[in-house]
PDB file of C-alpha atoms in Angstrom:
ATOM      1  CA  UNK A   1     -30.245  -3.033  17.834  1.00  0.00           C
ATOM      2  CA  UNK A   2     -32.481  -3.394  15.028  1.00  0.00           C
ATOM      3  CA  UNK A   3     -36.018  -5.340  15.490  1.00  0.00           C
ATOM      4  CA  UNK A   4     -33.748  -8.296  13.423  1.00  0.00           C
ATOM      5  CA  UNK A   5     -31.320  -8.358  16.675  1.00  0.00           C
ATOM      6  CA  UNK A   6     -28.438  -7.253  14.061  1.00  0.00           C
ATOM      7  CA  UNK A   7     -26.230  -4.485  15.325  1.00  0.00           C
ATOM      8  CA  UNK A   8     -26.143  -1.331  13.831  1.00  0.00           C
ATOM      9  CA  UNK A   9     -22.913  -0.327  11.923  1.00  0.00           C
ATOM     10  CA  UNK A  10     -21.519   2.291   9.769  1.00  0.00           C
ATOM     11  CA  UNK A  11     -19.001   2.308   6.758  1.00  0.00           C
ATOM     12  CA  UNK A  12     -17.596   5.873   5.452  1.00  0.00           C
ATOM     13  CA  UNK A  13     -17.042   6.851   2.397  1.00  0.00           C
ATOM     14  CA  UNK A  14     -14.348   9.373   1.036  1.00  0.00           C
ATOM     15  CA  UNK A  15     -14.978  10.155  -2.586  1.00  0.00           C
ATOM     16  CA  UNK A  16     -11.435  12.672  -2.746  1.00  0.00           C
ATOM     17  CA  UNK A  17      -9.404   9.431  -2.014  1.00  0.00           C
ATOM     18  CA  UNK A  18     -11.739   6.919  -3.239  1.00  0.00           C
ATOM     19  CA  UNK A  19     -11.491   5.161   0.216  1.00  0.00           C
ATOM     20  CA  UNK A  20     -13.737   3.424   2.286  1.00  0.00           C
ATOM     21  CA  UNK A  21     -13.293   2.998   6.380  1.00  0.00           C
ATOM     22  CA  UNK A  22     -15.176   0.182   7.775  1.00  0.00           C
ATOM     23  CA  UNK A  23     -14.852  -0.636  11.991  1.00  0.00           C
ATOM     24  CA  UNK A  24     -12.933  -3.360  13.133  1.00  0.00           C
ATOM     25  CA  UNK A  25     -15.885  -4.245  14.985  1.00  0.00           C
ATOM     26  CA  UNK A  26     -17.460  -4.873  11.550  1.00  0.00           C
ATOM     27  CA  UNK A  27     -15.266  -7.512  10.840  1.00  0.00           C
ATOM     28  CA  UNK A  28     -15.844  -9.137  13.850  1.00  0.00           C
ATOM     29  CA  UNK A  29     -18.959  -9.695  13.197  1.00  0.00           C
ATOM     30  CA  UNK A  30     -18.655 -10.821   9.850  1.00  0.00           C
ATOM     31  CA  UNK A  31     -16.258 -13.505  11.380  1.00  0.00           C
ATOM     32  CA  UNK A  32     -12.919 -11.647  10.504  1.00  0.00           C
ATOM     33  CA  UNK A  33     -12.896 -12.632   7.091  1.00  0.00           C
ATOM     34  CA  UNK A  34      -9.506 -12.834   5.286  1.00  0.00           C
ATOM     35  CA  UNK A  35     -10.952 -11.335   1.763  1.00  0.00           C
ATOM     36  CA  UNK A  36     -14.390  -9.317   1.614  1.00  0.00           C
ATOM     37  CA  UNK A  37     -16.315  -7.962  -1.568  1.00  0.00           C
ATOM     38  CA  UNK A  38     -17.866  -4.812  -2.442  1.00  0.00           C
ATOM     39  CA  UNK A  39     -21.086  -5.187  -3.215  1.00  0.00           C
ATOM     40  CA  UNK A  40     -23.760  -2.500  -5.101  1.00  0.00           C
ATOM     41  CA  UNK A  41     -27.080  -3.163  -6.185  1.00  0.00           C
ATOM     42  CA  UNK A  42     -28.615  -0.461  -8.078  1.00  0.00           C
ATOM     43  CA  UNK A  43     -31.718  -1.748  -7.927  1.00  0.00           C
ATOM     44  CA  UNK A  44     -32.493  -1.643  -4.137  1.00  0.00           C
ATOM     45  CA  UNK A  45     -30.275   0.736  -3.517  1.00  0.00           C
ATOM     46  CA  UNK A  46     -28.151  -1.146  -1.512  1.00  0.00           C
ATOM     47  CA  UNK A  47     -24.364  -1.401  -0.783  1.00  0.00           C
ATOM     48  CA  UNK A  48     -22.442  -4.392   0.793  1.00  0.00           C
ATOM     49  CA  UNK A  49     -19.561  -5.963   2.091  1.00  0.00           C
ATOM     50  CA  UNK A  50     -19.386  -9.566   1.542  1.00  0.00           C
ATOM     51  CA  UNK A  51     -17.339 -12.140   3.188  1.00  0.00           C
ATOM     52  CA  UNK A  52     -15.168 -14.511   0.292  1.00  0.00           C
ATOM     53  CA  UNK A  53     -12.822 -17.112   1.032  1.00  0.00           C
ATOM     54  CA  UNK A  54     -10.680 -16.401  -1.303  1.00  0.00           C
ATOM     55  CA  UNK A  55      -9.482 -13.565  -3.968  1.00  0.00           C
ATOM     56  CA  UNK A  56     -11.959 -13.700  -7.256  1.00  0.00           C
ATOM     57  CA  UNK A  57     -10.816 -12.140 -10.753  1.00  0.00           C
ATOM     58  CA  UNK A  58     -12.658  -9.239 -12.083  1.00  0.00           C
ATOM     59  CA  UNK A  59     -14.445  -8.754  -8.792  1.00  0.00           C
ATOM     60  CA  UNK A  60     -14.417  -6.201  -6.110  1.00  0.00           C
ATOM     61  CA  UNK A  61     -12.191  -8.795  -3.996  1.00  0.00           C
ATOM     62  CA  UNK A  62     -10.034  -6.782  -0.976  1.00  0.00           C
ATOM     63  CA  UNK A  63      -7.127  -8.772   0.877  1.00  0.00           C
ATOM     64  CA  UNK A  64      -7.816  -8.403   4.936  1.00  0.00           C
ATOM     65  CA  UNK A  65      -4.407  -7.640   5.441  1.00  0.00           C
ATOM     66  CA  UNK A  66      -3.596  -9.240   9.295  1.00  0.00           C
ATOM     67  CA  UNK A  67      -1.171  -6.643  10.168  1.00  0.00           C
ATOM     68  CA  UNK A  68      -3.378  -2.976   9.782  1.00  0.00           C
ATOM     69  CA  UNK A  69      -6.068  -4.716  11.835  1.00  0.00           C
ATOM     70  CA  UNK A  70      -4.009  -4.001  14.947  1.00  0.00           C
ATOM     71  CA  UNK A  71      -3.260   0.003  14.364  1.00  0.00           C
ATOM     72  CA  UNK A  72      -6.788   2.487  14.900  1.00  0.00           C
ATOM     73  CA  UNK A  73     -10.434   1.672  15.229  1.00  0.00           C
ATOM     74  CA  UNK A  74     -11.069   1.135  11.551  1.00  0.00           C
ATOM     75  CA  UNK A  75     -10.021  -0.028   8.573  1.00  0.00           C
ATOM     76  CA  UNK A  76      -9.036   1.440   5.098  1.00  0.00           C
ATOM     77  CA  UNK A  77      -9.890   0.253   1.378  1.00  0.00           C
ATOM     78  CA  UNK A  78      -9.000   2.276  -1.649  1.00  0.00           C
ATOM     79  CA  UNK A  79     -11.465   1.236  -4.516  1.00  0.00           C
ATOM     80  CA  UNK A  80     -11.631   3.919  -7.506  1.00  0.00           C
ATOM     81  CA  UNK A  81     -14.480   1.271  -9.033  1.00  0.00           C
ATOM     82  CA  UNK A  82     -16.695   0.761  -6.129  1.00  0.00           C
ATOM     83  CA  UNK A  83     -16.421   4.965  -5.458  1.00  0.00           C
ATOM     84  CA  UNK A  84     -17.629   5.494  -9.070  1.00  0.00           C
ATOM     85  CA  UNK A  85     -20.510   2.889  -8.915  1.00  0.00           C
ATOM     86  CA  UNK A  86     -21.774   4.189  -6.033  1.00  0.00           C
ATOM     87  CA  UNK A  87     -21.419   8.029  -7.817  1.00  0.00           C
ATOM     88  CA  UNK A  88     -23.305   6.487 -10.984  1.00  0.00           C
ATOM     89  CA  UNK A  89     -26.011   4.440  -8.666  1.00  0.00           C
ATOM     90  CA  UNK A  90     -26.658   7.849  -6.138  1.00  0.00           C
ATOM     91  CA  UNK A  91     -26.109  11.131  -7.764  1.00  0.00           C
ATOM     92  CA  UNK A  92     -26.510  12.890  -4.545  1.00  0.00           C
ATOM     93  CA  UNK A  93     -22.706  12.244  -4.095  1.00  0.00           C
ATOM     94  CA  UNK A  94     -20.629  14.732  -4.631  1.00  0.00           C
ATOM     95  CA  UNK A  95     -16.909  14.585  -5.754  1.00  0.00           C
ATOM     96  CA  UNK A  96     -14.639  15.233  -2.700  1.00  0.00           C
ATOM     97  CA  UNK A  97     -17.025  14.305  -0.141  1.00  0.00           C
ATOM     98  CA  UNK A  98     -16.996  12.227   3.038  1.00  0.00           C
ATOM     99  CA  UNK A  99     -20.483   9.984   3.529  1.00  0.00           C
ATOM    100  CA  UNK A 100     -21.619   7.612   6.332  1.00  0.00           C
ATOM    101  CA  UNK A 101     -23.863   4.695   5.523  1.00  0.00           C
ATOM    102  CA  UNK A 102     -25.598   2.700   8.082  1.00  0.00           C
ATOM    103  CA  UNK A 103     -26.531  -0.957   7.600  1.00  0.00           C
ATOM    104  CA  UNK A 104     -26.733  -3.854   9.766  1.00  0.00           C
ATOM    105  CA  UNK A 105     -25.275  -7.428   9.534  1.00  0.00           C
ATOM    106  CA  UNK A 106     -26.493 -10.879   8.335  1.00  0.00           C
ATOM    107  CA  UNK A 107     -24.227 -13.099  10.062  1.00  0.00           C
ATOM    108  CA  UNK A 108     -25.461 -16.173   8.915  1.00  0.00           C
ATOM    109  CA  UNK A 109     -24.697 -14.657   5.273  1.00  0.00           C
ATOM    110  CA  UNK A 110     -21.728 -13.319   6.315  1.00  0.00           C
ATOM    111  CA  UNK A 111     -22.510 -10.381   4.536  1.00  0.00           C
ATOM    112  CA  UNK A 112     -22.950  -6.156   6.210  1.00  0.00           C
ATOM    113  CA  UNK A 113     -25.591  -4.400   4.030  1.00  0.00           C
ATOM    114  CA  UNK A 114     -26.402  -0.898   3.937  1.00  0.00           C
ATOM    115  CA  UNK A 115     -29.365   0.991   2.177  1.00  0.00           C
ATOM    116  CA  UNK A 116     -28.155   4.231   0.462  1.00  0.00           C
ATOM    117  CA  UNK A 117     -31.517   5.806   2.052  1.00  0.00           C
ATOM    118  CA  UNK A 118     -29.247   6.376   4.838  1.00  0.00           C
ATOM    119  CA  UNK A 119     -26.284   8.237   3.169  1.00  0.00           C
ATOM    120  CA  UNK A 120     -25.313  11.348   5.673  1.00  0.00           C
ATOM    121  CA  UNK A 121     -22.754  13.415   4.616  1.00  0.00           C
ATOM    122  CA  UNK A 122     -20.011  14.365   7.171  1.00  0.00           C
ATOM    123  CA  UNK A 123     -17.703  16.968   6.156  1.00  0.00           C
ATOM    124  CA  UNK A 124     -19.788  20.120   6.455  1.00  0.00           C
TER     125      UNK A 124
END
């Protein structure tokens, strides 16, 4: 637990299939939203997943899809834009790598937010 009394959690990141696995657990948390957003800010250096009620053009809006939430521990998201934002915002990313980020969540923003301070990679 963080001094804040958020949970830790961790999203991976898998820039050879431009995927990202978040925990169920995550969701949870975030009051198992039905669509989420992914969110970078350049600026602080800061990545997010964002609760939305519903699907928004142009945006980084995912479908929770009801079904793969009861297979495995995590869940999978395939976003060629949000992998190459986060390449342009952190060039310490390297193509066909596997990251972890750790973050915490605002629940009462519905939102998960990770710094990219804490970027680990995993596959070596």
């Amino acid at each position: 637990m963080s001094e804040s009394g958020n949970v830790a959690v961790t999203m991976a990141v898998d820039t050879k299939k431009y995927g990202i696995r978040i925990h169920k657990a995550l969701f949870r948390q975030l009051g198992e939203p039905r669509y989420i957003q992914l969110l970078v800010n350049p600026d602080d250096g800061v990545v997010a997943i964002q609760t939305v009620e519903k699907e928004m053009s142009g945006g980084q809006t995912h479908r929770i899809v009801e079904k793969r939430m009861h297979s495995e521990n995590s869940y999978e998201i395939y976003s060629r834009p949000f992998i190459r934002k986060l390449r342009e915002v952190e060039p310490g990313i390297e193509d066909g790598g596997a990251y972890r980020l750790t973050g915490s969540v605002i629940p009462s923003l519905k939102v998960a937010v990770f710094s990219l301070k804490t970027l680990q990679r995993m596959d070596r």
